[in-house]
């Protein structure tokens, strides 16, 4: 049988591996908690070099849809949020652009050939104190 000390050492050895995993979600609230864009990041295994990402477009009770987007590195690449129209937002992360509509809760890649923002900046999803957070523009 293993001693309690051996079990404790094994548990402590596993901590760095568990700490290297990520499972987070942070929201840009549009109109209270019922209308939001949510960035979800999941890294279930410490050996993965990337983090799976999804965007949830939510306008309850009308719709809610989780759509996988391109993976990111383990350090969150800031994702800017821009107003793009009526119930429409543009997300910009690295070289990638996405359009998110909450009329029907759709998310899609966007080939923004111009590379410029379609409207005012509303904020950015980024790490703050090691936690994925939405930071409104101007802060």
PDB file of C-alpha atoms in Angstrom:
ATOM      1  CA  UNK A   1       0.000   0.000   0.000  1.00  0.00           C
ATOM      2  CA  UNK A   2       1.072   3.534  -0.630  1.00  0.00           C
ATOM      3  CA  UNK A   3       1.734   5.696   2.321  1.00  0.00           C
ATOM      4  CA  UNK A   4      -0.122   8.959   2.879  1.00  0.00           C
ATOM      5  CA  UNK A   5       3.144  10.771   2.246  1.00  0.00           C
ATOM      6  CA  UNK A   6       3.584   9.128  -1.189  1.00  0.00           C
ATOM      7  CA  UNK A   7      -0.001  10.020  -2.121  1.00  0.00           C
ATOM      8  CA  UNK A   8       0.549  13.635  -1.055  1.00  0.00           C
ATOM      9  CA  UNK A   9       3.758  13.894  -3.101  1.00  0.00           C
ATOM     10  CA  UNK A  10       1.990  12.427  -6.158  1.00  0.00           C
ATOM     11  CA  UNK A  11      -0.887  14.897  -5.748  1.00  0.00           C
ATOM     12  CA  UNK A  12       1.526  17.832  -5.469  1.00  0.00           C
ATOM     13  CA  UNK A  13       3.388  16.672  -8.573  1.00  0.00           C
ATOM     14  CA  UNK A  14       0.116  16.779 -10.524  1.00  0.00           C
ATOM     15  CA  UNK A  15      -0.640  20.412  -9.590  1.00  0.00           C
ATOM     16  CA  UNK A  16       1.528  22.021 -12.305  1.00  0.00           C
ATOM     17  CA  UNK A  17      -0.163  19.841 -14.923  1.00  0.00           C
ATOM     18  CA  UNK A  18      -3.620  20.822 -13.719  1.00  0.00           C
ATOM     19  CA  UNK A  19      -2.623  24.469 -13.495  1.00  0.00           C
ATOM     20  CA  UNK A  20      -1.652  24.379 -17.166  1.00  0.00           C
ATOM     21  CA  UNK A  21      -5.264  23.596 -18.123  1.00  0.00           C
ATOM     22  CA  UNK A  22      -7.815  26.314 -18.822  1.00  0.00           C
ATOM     23  CA  UNK A  23     -11.580  26.383 -18.745  1.00  0.00           C
ATOM     24  CA  UNK A  24     -12.885  29.938 -18.757  1.00  0.00           C
ATOM     25  CA  UNK A  25     -15.753  32.030 -20.038  1.00  0.00           C
ATOM     26  CA  UNK A  26     -16.162  35.776 -19.990  1.00  0.00           C
ATOM     27  CA  UNK A  27     -18.979  37.921 -21.340  1.00  0.00           C
ATOM     28  CA  UNK A  28     -19.556  41.229 -23.053  1.00  0.00           C
ATOM     29  CA  UNK A  29     -22.985  42.154 -21.680  1.00  0.00           C
ATOM     30  CA  UNK A  30     -25.066  43.998 -24.252  1.00  0.00           C
ATOM     31  CA  UNK A  31     -28.406  44.474 -22.538  1.00  0.00           C
ATOM     32  CA  UNK A  32     -28.167  42.898 -19.117  1.00  0.00           C
ATOM     33  CA  UNK A  33     -27.440  39.235 -18.539  1.00  0.00           C
ATOM     34  CA  UNK A  34     -29.930  38.042 -21.174  1.00  0.00           C
ATOM     35  CA  UNK A  35     -28.127  39.578 -24.172  1.00  0.00           C
ATOM     36  CA  UNK A  36     -24.402  38.925 -24.427  1.00  0.00           C
ATOM     37  CA  UNK A  37     -21.407  37.723 -26.417  1.00  0.00           C
ATOM     38  CA  UNK A  38     -19.405  35.153 -24.472  1.00  0.00           C
ATOM     39  CA  UNK A  39     -15.849  34.002 -25.189  1.00  0.00           C
ATOM     40  CA  UNK A  40     -15.204  30.439 -24.004  1.00  0.00           C
ATOM     41  CA  UNK A  41     -11.651  29.036 -23.777  1.00  0.00           C
ATOM     42  CA  UNK A  42     -10.943  25.387 -23.017  1.00  0.00           C
ATOM     43  CA  UNK A  43      -7.632  23.559 -22.731  1.00  0.00           C
ATOM     44  CA  UNK A  44      -8.423  20.177 -21.227  1.00  0.00           C
ATOM     45  CA  UNK A  45      -4.883  18.739 -21.410  1.00  0.00           C
ATOM     46  CA  UNK A  46      -1.694  20.410 -20.204  1.00  0.00           C
ATOM     47  CA  UNK A  47       0.269  19.095 -23.202  1.00  0.00           C
ATOM     48  CA  UNK A  48      -1.890  20.910 -25.761  1.00  0.00           C
ATOM     49  CA  UNK A  49      -0.103  23.887 -27.312  1.00  0.00           C
ATOM     50  CA  UNK A  50      -3.377  25.600 -28.194  1.00  0.00           C
ATOM     51  CA  UNK A  51      -6.623  26.491 -26.478  1.00  0.00           C
ATOM     52  CA  UNK A  52      -9.994  25.635 -28.028  1.00  0.00           C
ATOM     53  CA  UNK A  53     -12.259  28.657 -28.317  1.00  0.00           C
ATOM     54  CA  UNK A  54     -15.941  29.254 -28.925  1.00  0.00           C
ATOM     55  CA  UNK A  55     -18.193  32.286 -29.057  1.00  0.00           C
ATOM     56  CA  UNK A  56     -21.673  32.097 -27.593  1.00  0.00           C
ATOM     57  CA  UNK A  57     -24.151  34.547 -29.070  1.00  0.00           C
ATOM     58  CA  UNK A  58     -26.997  34.872 -26.603  1.00  0.00           C
ATOM     59  CA  UNK A  59     -30.248  36.834 -26.691  1.00  0.00           C
ATOM     60  CA  UNK A  60     -32.568  35.017 -24.348  1.00  0.00           C
ATOM     61  CA  UNK A  61     -35.257  33.798 -24.616  1.00  0.00           C
ATOM     62  CA  UNK A  62     -35.048  34.079 -28.428  1.00  0.00           C
ATOM     63  CA  UNK A  63     -31.781  32.278 -29.109  1.00  0.00           C
ATOM     64  CA  UNK A  64     -28.456  31.069 -27.790  1.00  0.00           C
ATOM     65  CA  UNK A  65     -25.777  29.449 -29.937  1.00  0.00           C
ATOM     66  CA  UNK A  66     -22.252  28.230 -29.167  1.00  0.00           C
ATOM     67  CA  UNK A  67     -19.981  28.228 -32.235  1.00  0.00           C
ATOM     68  CA  UNK A  68     -16.378  26.978 -32.207  1.00  0.00           C
ATOM     69  CA  UNK A  69     -13.884  29.471 -33.621  1.00  0.00           C
ATOM     70  CA  UNK A  70     -10.193  29.101 -34.432  1.00  0.00           C
ATOM     71  CA  UNK A  71      -7.937  27.937 -31.559  1.00  0.00           C
ATOM     72  CA  UNK A  72      -5.642  30.413 -29.844  1.00  0.00           C
ATOM     73  CA  UNK A  73      -2.329  30.148 -28.027  1.00  0.00           C
ATOM     74  CA  UNK A  74      -2.192  29.455 -24.330  1.00  0.00           C
ATOM     75  CA  UNK A  75      -1.730  33.186 -23.717  1.00  0.00           C
ATOM     76  CA  UNK A  76      -5.001  34.836 -24.780  1.00  0.00           C
ATOM     77  CA  UNK A  77      -4.521  36.919 -27.915  1.00  0.00           C
ATOM     78  CA  UNK A  78      -6.642  40.021 -27.202  1.00  0.00           C
ATOM     79  CA  UNK A  79      -9.992  39.951 -29.004  1.00  0.00           C
ATOM     80  CA  UNK A  80     -11.407  43.370 -29.833  1.00  0.00           C
ATOM     81  CA  UNK A  81     -15.170  43.908 -30.075  1.00  0.00           C
ATOM     82  CA  UNK A  82     -16.624  46.481 -32.495  1.00  0.00           C
ATOM     83  CA  UNK A  83     -20.150  47.594 -33.200  1.00  0.00           C
ATOM     84  CA  UNK A  84     -21.019  46.541 -36.766  1.00  0.00           C
ATOM     85  CA  UNK A  85     -24.764  47.178 -37.101  1.00  0.00           C
ATOM     86  CA  UNK A  86     -28.138  46.392 -35.573  1.00  0.00           C
ATOM     87  CA  UNK A  87     -27.549  43.364 -33.292  1.00  0.00           C
ATOM     88  CA  UNK A  88     -24.259  42.784 -35.145  1.00  0.00           C
ATOM     89  CA  UNK A  89     -20.690  42.866 -33.794  1.00  0.00           C
ATOM     90  CA  UNK A  90     -17.253  42.300 -35.304  1.00  0.00           C
ATOM     91  CA  UNK A  91     -14.610  40.453 -33.290  1.00  0.00           C
ATOM     92  CA  UNK A  92     -10.935  40.842 -34.175  1.00  0.00           C
ATOM     93  CA  UNK A  93      -8.308  38.449 -32.795  1.00  0.00           C
ATOM     94  CA  UNK A  94      -4.840  38.451 -34.333  1.00  0.00           C
ATOM     95  CA  UNK A  95      -5.310  38.129 -38.103  1.00  0.00           C
ATOM     96  CA  UNK A  96      -8.857  36.757 -37.793  1.00  0.00           C
ATOM     97  CA  UNK A  97     -12.187  38.557 -37.925  1.00  0.00           C
ATOM     98  CA  UNK A  98     -15.594  37.173 -36.947  1.00  0.00           C
ATOM     99  CA  UNK A  99     -19.105  38.551 -37.314  1.00  0.00           C
ATOM    100  CA  UNK A 100     -21.561  37.813 -34.516  1.00  0.00           C
ATOM    101  CA  UNK A 101     -25.255  38.539 -34.852  1.00  0.00           C
ATOM    102  CA  UNK A 102     -27.724  38.175 -32.030  1.00  0.00           C
ATOM    103  CA  UNK A 103     -30.822  38.508 -34.195  1.00  0.00           C
ATOM    104  CA  UNK A 104     -30.573  34.758 -34.919  1.00  0.00           C
ATOM    105  CA  UNK A 105     -27.485  34.087 -32.747  1.00  0.00           C
ATOM    106  CA  UNK A 106     -25.029  33.380 -35.546  1.00  0.00           C
ATOM    107  CA  UNK A 107     -21.224  33.461 -35.574  1.00  0.00           C
ATOM    108  CA  UNK A 108     -19.086  33.275 -38.710  1.00  0.00           C
ATOM    109  CA  UNK A 109     -15.600  33.939 -40.018  1.00  0.00           C
ATOM    110  CA  UNK A 110     -15.368  37.279 -41.806  1.00  0.00           C
ATOM    111  CA  UNK A 111     -12.927  38.028 -44.604  1.00  0.00           C
ATOM    112  CA  UNK A 112     -12.446  41.698 -43.738  1.00  0.00           C
ATOM    113  CA  UNK A 113     -10.382  42.581 -46.828  1.00  0.00           C
ATOM    114  CA  UNK A 114     -10.096  46.232 -45.731  1.00  0.00           C
ATOM    115  CA  UNK A 115      -8.801  45.156 -42.311  1.00  0.00           C
ATOM    116  CA  UNK A 116     -10.427  48.160 -40.686  1.00  0.00           C
ATOM    117  CA  UNK A 117     -12.963  48.300 -37.885  1.00  0.00           C
ATOM    118  CA  UNK A 118     -16.576  48.494 -39.112  1.00  0.00           C
ATOM    119  CA  UNK A 119     -17.673  50.729 -36.237  1.00  0.00           C
ATOM    120  CA  UNK A 120     -16.821  52.013 -32.772  1.00  0.00           C
ATOM    121  CA  UNK A 121     -14.650  49.920 -30.456  1.00  0.00           C
ATOM    122  CA  UNK A 122     -16.641  48.582 -27.514  1.00  0.00           C
ATOM    123  CA  UNK A 123     -13.920  46.749 -25.612  1.00  0.00           C
ATOM    124  CA  UNK A 124     -11.525  43.820 -25.577  1.00  0.00           C
ATOM    125  CA  UNK A 125     -11.432  40.291 -24.231  1.00  0.00           C
ATOM    126  CA  UNK A 126      -7.971  39.919 -22.637  1.00  0.00           C
ATOM    127  CA  UNK A 127      -6.165  38.426 -19.650  1.00  0.00           C
ATOM    128  CA  UNK A 128      -6.224  40.597 -16.558  1.00  0.00           C
ATOM    129  CA  UNK A 129      -4.450  39.229 -13.506  1.00  0.00           C
ATOM    130  CA  UNK A 130      -4.274  35.838 -15.250  1.00  0.00           C
ATOM    131  CA  UNK A 131      -8.032  35.627 -15.880  1.00  0.00           C
ATOM    132  CA  UNK A 132      -9.873  36.107 -19.184  1.00  0.00           C
ATOM    133  CA  UNK A 133     -11.898  39.316 -18.793  1.00  0.00           C
ATOM    134  CA  UNK A 134     -13.893  41.714 -20.958  1.00  0.00           C
ATOM    135  CA  UNK A 135     -12.547  45.241 -20.562  1.00  0.00           C
ATOM    136  CA  UNK A 136     -14.797  48.004 -21.943  1.00  0.00           C
ATOM    137  CA  UNK A 137     -13.208  50.543 -24.320  1.00  0.00           C
ATOM    138  CA  UNK A 138     -11.649  53.525 -22.602  1.00  0.00           C
ATOM    139  CA  UNK A 139     -10.560  51.647 -19.489  1.00  0.00           C
TER     140      UNK A 139
END
